C-alpha positions as semicolon CSV with decimal commas, in nm:
position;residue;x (nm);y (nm);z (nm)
1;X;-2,657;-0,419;-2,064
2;X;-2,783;-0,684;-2,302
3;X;-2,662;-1,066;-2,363
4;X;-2,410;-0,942;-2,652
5;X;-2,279;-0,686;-2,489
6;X;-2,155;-0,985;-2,255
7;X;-2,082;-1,217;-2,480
8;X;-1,839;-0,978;-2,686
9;X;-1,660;-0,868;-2,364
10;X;-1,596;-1,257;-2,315
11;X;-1,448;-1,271;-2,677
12;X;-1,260;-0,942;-2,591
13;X;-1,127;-1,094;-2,267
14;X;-1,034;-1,459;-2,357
15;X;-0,856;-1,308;-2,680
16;X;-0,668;-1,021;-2,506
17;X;-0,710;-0,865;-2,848
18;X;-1,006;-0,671;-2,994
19;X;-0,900;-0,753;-3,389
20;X;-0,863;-1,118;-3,265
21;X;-1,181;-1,111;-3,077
22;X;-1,343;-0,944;-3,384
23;X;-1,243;-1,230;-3,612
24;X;-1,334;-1,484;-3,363
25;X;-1,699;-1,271;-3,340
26;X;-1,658;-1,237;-3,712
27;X;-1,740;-0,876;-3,694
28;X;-1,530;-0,586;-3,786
29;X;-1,310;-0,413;-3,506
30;X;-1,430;-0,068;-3,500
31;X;-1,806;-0,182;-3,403
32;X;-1,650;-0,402;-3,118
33;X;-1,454;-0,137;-2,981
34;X;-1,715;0,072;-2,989
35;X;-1,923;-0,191;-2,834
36;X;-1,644;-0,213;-2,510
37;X;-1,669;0,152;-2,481
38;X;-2,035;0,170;-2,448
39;X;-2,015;-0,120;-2,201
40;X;-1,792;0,087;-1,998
41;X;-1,986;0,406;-1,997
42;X;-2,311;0,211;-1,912
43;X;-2,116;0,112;-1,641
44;X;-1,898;0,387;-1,529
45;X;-1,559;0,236;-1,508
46;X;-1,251;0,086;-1,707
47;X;-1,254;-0,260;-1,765
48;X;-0,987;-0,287;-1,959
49;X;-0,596;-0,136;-1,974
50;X;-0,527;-0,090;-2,363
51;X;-0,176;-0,139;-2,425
52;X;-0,007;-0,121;-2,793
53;X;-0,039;-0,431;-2,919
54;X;-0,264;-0,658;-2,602
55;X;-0,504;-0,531;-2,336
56;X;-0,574;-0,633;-1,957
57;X;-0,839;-0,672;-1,737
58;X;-0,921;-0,405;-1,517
59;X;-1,058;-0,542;-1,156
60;X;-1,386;-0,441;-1,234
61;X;-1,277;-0,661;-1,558
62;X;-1,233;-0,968;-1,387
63;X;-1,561;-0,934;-1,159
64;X;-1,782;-0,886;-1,525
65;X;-1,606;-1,170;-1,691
66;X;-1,643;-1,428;-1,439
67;X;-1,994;-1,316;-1,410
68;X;-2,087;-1,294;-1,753
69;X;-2,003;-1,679;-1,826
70;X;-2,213;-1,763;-1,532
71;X;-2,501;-1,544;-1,694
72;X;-2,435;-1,649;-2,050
73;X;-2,441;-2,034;-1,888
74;X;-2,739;-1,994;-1,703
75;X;-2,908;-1,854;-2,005
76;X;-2,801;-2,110;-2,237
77;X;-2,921;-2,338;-1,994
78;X;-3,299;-2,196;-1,972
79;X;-3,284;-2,244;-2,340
80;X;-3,222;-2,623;-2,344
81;X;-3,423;-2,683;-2,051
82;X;-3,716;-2,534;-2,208
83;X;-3,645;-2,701;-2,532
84;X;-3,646;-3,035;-2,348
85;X;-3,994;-2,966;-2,212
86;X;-4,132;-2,883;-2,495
87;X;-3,992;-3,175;-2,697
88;X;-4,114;-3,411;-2,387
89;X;-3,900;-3,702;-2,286
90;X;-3,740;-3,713;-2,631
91;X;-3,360;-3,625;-2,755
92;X;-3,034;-3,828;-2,738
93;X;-2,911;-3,890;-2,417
94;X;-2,504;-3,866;-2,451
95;X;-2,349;-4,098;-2,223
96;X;-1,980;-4,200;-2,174
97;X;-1,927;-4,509;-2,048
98;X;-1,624;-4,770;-1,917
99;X;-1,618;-5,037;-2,201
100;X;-1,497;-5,339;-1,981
101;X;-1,661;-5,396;-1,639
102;X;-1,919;-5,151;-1,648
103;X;-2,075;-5,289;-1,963
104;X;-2,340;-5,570;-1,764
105;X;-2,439;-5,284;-1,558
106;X;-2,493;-5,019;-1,830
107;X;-2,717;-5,323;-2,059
108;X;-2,939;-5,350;-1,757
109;X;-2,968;-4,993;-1,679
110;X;-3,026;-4,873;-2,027
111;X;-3,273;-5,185;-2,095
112;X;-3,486;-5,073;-1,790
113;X;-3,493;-4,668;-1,875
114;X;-3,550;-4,773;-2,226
115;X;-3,898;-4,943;-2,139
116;X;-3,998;-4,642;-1,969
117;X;-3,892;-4,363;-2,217
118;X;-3,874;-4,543;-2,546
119;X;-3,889;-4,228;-2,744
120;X;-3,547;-4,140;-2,627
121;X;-3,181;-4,237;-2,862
122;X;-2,865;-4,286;-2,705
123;X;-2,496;-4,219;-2,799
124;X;-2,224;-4,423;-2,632
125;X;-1,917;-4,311;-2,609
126;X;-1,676;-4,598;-2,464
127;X;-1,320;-4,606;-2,309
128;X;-1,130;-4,596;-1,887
129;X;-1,249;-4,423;-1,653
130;X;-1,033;-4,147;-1,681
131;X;-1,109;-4,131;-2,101
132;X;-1,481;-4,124;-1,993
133;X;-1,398;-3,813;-1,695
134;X;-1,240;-3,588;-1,964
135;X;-1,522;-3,631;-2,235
136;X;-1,774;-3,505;-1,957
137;X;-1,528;-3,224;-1,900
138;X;-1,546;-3,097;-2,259
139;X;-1,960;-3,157;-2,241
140;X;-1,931;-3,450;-2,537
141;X;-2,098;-3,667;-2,241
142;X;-2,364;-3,566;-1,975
143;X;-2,356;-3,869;-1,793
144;X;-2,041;-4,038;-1,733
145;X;-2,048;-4,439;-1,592
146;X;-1,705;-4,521;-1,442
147;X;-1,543;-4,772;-1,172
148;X;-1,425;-4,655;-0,843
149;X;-1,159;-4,497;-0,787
150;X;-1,160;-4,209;-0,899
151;X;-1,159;-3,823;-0,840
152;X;-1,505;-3,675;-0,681
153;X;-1,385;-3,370;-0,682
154;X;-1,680;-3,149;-0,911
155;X;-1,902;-3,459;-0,955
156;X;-2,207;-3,599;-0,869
157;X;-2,251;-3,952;-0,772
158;X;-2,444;-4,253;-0,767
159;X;-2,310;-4,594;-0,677
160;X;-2,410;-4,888;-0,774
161;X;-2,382;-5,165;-0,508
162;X;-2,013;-5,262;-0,420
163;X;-1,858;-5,583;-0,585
164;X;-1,546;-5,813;-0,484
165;X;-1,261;-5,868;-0,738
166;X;-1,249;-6,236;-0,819
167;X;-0,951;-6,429;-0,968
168;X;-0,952;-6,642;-1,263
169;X;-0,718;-6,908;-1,354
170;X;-0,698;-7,248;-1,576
171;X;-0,672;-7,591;-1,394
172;X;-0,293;-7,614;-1,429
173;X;-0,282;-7,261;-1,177
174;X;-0,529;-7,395;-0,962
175;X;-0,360;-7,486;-0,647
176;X;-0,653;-7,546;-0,401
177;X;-0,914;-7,698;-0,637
178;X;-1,194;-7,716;-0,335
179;X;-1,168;-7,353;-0,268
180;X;-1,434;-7,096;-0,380
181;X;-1,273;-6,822;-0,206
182;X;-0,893;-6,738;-0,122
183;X;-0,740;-6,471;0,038
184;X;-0,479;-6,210;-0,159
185;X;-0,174;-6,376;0,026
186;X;-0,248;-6,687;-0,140
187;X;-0,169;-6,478;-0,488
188;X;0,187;-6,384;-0,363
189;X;0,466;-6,497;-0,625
190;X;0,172;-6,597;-0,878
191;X;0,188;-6,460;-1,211
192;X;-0,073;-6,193;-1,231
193;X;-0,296;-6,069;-1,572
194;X;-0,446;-5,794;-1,476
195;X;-0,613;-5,464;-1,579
196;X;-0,381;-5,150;-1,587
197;X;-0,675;-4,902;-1,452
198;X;-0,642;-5,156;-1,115
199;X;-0,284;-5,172;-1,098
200;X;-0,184;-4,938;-0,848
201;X;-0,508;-5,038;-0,617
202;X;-0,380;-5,404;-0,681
203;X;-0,012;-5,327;-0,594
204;X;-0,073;-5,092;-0,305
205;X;-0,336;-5,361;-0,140
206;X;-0,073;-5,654;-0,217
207;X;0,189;-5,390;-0,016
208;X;-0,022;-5,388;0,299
209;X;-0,069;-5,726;0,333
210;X;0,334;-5,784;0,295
211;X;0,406;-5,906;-0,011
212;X;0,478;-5,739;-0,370
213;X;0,277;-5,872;-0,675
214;X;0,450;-6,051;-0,900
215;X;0,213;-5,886;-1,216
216;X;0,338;-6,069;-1,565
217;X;0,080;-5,894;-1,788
218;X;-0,041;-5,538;-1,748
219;X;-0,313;-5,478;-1,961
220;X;-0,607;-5,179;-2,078
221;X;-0,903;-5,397;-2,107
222;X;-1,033;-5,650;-1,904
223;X;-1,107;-5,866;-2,196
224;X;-0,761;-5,913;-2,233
225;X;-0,710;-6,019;-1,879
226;X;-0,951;-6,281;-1,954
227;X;-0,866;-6,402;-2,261
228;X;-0,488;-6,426;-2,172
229;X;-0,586;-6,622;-1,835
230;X;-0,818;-6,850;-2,082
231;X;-0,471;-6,947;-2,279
232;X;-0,335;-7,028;-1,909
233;X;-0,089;-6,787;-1,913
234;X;-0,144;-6,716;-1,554
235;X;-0,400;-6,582;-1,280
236;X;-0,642;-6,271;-1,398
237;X;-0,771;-6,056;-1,147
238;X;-1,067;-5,838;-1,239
239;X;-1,393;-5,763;-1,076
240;X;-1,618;-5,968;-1,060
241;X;-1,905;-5,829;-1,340
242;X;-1,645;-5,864;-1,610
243;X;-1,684;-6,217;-1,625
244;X;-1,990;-6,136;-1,846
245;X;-1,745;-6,014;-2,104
246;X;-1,652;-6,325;-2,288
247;X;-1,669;-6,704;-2,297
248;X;-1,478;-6,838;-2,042
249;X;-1,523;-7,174;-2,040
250;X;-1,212;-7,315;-1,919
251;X;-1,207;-7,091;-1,627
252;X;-1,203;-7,123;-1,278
253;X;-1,322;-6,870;-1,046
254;X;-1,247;-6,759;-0,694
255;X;-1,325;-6,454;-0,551
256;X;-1,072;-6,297;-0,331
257;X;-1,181;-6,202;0,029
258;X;-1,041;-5,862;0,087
259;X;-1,244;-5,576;0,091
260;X;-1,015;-5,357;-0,013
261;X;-1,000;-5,453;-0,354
262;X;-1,375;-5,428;-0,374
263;X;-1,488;-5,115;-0,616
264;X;-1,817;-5,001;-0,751
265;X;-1,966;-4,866;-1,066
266;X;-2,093;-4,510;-1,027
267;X;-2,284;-4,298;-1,247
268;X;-2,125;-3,971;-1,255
269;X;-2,215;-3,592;-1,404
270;X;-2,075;-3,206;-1,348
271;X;-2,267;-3,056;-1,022
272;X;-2,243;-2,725;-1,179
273;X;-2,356;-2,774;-1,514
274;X;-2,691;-2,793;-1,700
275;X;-2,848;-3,138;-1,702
276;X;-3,102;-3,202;-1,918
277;X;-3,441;-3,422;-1,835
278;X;-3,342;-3,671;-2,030
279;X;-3,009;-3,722;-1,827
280;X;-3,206;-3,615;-1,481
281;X;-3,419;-3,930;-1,566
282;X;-3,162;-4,164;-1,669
283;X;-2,964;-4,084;-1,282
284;X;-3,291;-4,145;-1,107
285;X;-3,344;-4,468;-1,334
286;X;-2,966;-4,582;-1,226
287;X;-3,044;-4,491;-0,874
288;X;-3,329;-4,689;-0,838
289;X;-3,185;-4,993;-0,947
290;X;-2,866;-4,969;-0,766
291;X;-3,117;-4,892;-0,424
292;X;-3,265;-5,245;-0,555
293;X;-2,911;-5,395;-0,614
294;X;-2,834;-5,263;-0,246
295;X;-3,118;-5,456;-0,068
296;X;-3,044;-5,801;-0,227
């Protein structure tokens, strides 16, 4: 049984069609079935039902095509990773990452890896959280950096050290102008700017400490959430790394004392997929300074 053989039983199985699989394979039918029915005999059993215009998978079917794609994986896998080695620490490291809050974070982080492997590029890819999840899904990203919460649920993680959400207002919303801190009651019936990826953490916090927010702009970016508190349109709440995101001048800043609103960046990647050394690296860099961020 040889890599093709595998790979054209994956065509023939994900098409449910031998002519479609052919064209997909761009190879002419006869060959391919052919090629099924040596697979078969190599084998000694059916792993197919041909029907008149479609085919099925046999059992024996369904055992050889979830095992092919974890050989044809693996294999494709053994490839890059000896391609990285043998190109050394050098490549484009794909990363996706959030474009609001995360972006202090990510300068640092990719400042500090850069020193130590300046032969490597870098392509960004920017959006929420749940943008950034689906791009390293469909492998356009290897390493995803996103803001808690989210789904763990096939990832692995590494958090960088927690942070409070802080609230941000003009002077005409300030109503205790001594006060670094406040709690989140003192928000209730204030008109809230804040960002839409926080909105149902927000609400459901507000909730359990009995009162509903009152929110008056609803956002996607927490630029906006600043820029519209800057114009004193009313109180922004966003954590507290995105005030490195603008000029904000005219703002005052409180950080709210609940630790339930606290959140985290996290770099984030597919346990079950290939990583390359460049990406390897990059999660060992980001874990290293977030250990440092930790101890502080």
């Amino acid at each position: 049984m040889e890599l093709r053989h595998l790979k054209y039983f994956l065509a023939i199985a994900e098409a449910g069609q031998i002519t479609a699989a052919a064209k997909k394979l761009k190879i002419a039918q006869p060959p391919l079935s052919q090629q099924l029915m040596q697979l078969e005999e190599e084998l000694g059993v059916k792993l197919v039902h041909r029907g008149p215009r479609s085919l099925h998978l046999t059992e024996a079917g369904i055992i050889l095509q979830n095992r092919a794609k974890q050989i044809l994986e693996l294999t494709e896998a053994t490839t890059r990773e000896i391609n990285d080695v043998a190109m050394g620490m050098k490549g484009t490291l794909t990363i996706g990452t959030v474009s609001s809050s995360g972006a202090a974070l990510m300068k640092d982080r990719l400042s500090e890896f850069h020193k130590n492997y300046a032969g490597v590029k870098f392509e960004i890819h920017e959006g929420n959280t749940f943008m950034i999840l689906d791009l390293l899904n469909k492998g356009i990203v290897e390493v995803g950096i996103v803001r808690t919460p989210f789904n763990t649920t096939d990832l692995g993680c590494r958090y960088a050290a927690s942070e409070p959400m802080v609230a941000v207002m003009t002077e005409e919303h300030d109503w205790s102008p001594d006060q670094k801190t406040i709690t989140l009651s003192e928000l209730k019936n204030r008109p809230l700017i804040v960002y839409r990826r926080f909105e149902q953490l927000i609400h459901d916090t507000c909730m359990k400490h009995g009162f509903e927010p009152n929110f008056f702009c609803k956002n996607d970016d927490a630029r906006t959430t600043l820029h519209w508190a800057n114009e004193g349109l009313g109180i922004g709440m966003i954590s507290r790394s995105a005030l490195s995101l603008g000029s904000n001048n005219q703002l005052i800043v409180k950080e709210i004392m609940c630790e339930e609103l606290h959140t985290r960046v996290a770099a984030v990647w597919l346990k079950d997929k290939y990583m390359s050394s460049l990406a390897s690296r990059f999660i060992e860099s980001f874990s290293r300074a977030s250990d440092e961020d930790n101890l502080r």
